[in-house]
PDB file of C-alpha atoms in Angstrom:
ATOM      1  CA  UNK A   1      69.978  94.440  90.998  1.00 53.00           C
ATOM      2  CA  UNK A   2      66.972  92.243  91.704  1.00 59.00           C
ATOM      3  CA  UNK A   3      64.452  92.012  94.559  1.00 70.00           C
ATOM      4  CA  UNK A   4      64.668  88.390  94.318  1.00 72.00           C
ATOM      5  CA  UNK A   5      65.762  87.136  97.243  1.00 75.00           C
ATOM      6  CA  UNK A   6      67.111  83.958  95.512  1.00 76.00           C
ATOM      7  CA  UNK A   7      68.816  85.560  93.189  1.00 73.00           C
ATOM      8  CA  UNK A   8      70.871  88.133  96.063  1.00 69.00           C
ATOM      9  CA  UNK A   9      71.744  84.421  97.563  1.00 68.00           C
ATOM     10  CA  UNK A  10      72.982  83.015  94.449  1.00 68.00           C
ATOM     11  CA  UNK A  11      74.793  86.515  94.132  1.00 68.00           C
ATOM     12  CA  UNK A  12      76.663  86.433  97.294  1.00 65.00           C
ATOM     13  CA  UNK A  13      77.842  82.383  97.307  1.00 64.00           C
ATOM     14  CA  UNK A  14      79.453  83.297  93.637  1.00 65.00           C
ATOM     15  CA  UNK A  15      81.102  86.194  95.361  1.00 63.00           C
ATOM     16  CA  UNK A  16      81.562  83.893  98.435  1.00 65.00           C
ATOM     17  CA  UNK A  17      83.579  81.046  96.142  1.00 73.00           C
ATOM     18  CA  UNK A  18      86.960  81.603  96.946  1.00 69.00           C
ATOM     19  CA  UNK A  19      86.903  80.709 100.440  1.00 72.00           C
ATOM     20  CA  UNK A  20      85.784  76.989  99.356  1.00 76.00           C
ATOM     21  CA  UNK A  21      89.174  77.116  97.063  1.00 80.00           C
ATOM     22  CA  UNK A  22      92.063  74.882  98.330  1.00 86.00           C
ATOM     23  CA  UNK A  23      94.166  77.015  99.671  1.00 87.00           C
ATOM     24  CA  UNK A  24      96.953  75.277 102.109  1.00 89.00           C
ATOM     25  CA  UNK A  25      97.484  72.791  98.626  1.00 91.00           C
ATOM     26  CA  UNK A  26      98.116  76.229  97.239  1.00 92.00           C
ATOM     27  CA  UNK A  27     100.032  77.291  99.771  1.00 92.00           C
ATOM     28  CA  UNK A  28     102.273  74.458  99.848  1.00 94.00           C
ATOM     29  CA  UNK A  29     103.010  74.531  95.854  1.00 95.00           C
ATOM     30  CA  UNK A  30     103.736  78.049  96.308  1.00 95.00           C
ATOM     31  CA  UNK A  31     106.251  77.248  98.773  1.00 96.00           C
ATOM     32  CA  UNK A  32     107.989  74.597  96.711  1.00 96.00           C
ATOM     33  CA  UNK A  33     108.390  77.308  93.969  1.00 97.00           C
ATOM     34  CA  UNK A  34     110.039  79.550  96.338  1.00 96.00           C
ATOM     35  CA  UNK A  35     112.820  77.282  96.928  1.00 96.00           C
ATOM     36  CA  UNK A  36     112.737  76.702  92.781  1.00 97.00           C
ATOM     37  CA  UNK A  37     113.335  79.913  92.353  1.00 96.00           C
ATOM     38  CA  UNK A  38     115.806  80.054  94.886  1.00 95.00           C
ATOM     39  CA  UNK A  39     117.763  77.286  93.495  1.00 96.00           C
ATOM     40  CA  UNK A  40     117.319  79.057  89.999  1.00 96.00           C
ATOM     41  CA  UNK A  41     118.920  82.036  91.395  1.00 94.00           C
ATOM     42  CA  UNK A  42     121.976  80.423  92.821  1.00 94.00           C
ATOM     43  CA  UNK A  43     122.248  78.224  89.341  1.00 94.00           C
ATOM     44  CA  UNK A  44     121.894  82.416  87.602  1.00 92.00           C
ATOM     45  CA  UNK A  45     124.927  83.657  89.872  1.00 90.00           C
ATOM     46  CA  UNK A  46     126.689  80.841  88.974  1.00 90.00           C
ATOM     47  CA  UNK A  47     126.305  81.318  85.595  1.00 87.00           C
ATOM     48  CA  UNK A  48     126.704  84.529  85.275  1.00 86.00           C
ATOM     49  CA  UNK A  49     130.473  84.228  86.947  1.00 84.00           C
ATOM     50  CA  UNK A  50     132.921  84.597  83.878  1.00 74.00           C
ATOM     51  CA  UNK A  51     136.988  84.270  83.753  1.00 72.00           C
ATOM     52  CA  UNK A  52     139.013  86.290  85.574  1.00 72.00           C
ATOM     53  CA  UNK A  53     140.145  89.619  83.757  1.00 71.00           C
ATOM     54  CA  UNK A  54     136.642  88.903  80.950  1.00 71.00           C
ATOM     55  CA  UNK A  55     135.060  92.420  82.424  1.00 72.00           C
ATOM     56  CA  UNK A  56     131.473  91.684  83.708  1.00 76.00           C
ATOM     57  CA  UNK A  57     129.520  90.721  80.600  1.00 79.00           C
ATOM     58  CA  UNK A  58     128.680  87.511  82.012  1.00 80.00           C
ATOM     59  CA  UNK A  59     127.291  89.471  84.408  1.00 82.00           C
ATOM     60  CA  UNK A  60     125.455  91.586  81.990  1.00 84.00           C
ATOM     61  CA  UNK A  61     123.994  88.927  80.058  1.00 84.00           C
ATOM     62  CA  UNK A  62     122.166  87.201  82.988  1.00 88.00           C
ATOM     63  CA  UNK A  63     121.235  90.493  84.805  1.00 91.00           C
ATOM     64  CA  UNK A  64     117.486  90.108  82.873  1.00 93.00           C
ATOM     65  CA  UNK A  65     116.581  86.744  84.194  1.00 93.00           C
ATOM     66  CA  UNK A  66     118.469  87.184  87.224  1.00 93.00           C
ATOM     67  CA  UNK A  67     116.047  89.818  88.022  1.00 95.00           C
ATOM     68  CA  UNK A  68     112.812  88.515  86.919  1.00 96.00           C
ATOM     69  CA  UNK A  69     113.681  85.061  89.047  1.00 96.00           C
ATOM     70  CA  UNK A  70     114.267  87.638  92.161  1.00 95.00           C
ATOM     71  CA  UNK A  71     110.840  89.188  91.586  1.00 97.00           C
ATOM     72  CA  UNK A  72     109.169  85.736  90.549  1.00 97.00           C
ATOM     73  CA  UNK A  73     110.752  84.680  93.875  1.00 95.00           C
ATOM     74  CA  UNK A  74     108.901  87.422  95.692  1.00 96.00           C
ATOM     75  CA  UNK A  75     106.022  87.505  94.442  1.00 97.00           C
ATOM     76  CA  UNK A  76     105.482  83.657  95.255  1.00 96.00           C
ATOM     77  CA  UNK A  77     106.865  83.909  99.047  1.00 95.00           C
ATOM     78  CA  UNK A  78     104.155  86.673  99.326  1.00 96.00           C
ATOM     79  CA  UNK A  79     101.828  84.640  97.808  1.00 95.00           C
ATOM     80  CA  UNK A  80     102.851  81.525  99.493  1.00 94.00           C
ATOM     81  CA  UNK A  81     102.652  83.738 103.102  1.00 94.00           C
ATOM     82  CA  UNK A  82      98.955  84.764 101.975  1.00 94.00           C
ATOM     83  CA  UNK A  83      97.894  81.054 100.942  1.00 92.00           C
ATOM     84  CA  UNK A  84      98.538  79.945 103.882  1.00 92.00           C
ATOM     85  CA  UNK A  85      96.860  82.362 106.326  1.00 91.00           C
ATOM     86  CA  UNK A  86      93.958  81.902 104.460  1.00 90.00           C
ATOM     87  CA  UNK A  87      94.524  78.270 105.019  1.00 90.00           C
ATOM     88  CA  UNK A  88      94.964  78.600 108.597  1.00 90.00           C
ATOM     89  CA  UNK A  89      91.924  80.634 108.807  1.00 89.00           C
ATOM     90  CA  UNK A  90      89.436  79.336 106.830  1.00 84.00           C
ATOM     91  CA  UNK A  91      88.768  75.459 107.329  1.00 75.00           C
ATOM     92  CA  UNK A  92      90.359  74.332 104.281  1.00 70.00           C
ATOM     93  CA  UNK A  93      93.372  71.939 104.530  1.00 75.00           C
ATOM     94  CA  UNK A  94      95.451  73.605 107.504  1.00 86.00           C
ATOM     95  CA  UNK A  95      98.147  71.141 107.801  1.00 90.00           C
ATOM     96  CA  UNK A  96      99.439  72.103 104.292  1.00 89.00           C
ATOM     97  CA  UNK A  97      99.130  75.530 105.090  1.00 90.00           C
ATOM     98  CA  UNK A  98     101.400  74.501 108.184  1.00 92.00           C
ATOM     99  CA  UNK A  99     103.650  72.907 106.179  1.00 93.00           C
ATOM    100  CA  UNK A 100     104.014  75.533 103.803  1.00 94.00           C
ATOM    101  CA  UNK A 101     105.298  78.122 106.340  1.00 93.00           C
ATOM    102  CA  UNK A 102     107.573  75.466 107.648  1.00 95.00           C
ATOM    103  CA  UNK A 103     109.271  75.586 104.092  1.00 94.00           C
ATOM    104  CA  UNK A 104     109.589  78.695 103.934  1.00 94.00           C
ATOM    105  CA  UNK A 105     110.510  79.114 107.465  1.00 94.00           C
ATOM    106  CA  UNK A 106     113.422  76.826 106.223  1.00 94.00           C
ATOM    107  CA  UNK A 107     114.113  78.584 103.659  1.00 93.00           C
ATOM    108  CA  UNK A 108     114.651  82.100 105.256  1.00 91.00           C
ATOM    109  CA  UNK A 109     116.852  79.890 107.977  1.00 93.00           C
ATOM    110  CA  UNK A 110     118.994  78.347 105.150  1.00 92.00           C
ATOM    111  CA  UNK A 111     119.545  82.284 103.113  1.00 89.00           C
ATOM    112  CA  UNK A 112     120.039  83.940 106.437  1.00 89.00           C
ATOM    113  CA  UNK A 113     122.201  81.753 108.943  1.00 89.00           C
ATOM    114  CA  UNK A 114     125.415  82.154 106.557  1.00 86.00           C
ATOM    115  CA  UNK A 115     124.789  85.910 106.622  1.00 84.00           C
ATOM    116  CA  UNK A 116     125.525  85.347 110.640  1.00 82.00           C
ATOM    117  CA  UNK A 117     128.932  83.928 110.178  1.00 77.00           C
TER     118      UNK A 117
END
């Protein structure tokens, strides 16, 4: 570490270069992968129904992806929830970041409001 002044500035707007990133544009591709995934877990149960009487190894031989989409799937709503709030908070882009939790607002009503019937 230095005693140069300049050089602690240049130090801490490297460290500081994230918050200049575009993060509601993140935000809102992050959302349109959630609903991917979503729709490539409902094409994966589909799939993985076989004939009646067949046993489950239809259902055996898509348990892999099946999973990894359901974790890909998580991991980018979390992501997608983060992206956002950081869009919302720091000055960059907020009406994607808006529109990104309206998505995925969406999306939670469309996978929970059959669960209520």
């Amino acid at each position: 570490m230095s005693l140069d002044p300049w050089a602690a500035l240049a130090v801490r707007r490297q460290r500081r270069q994230w918050r200049h990133w575009p993060w509601g544009w993140m935000a809102f591709g992050l959302s349109l992968a959630a609903w991917a995934s979503v729709f490539m877990l409902a094409f994966l149960v589909l799939a993985s129904v076989g004939m009646p009487g067949d046993g489950n190894h239809a259902m055996r031989a898509t348990r892999i992806p099946l999973l990894i989409t359901l974790s890909f799937g998580a991991l980018v709503t979390v992501g997608c929830l983060v992206a956002s709030m950081l869009s919302l908070r720091l000055p960059q882009r907020p009406a994607a970041g808006i529109a990104s939790l309206a998505l995925l607002a969406l999306l939670v009503a469309c996978l929970l409001v059959p669960r209520l019937f």
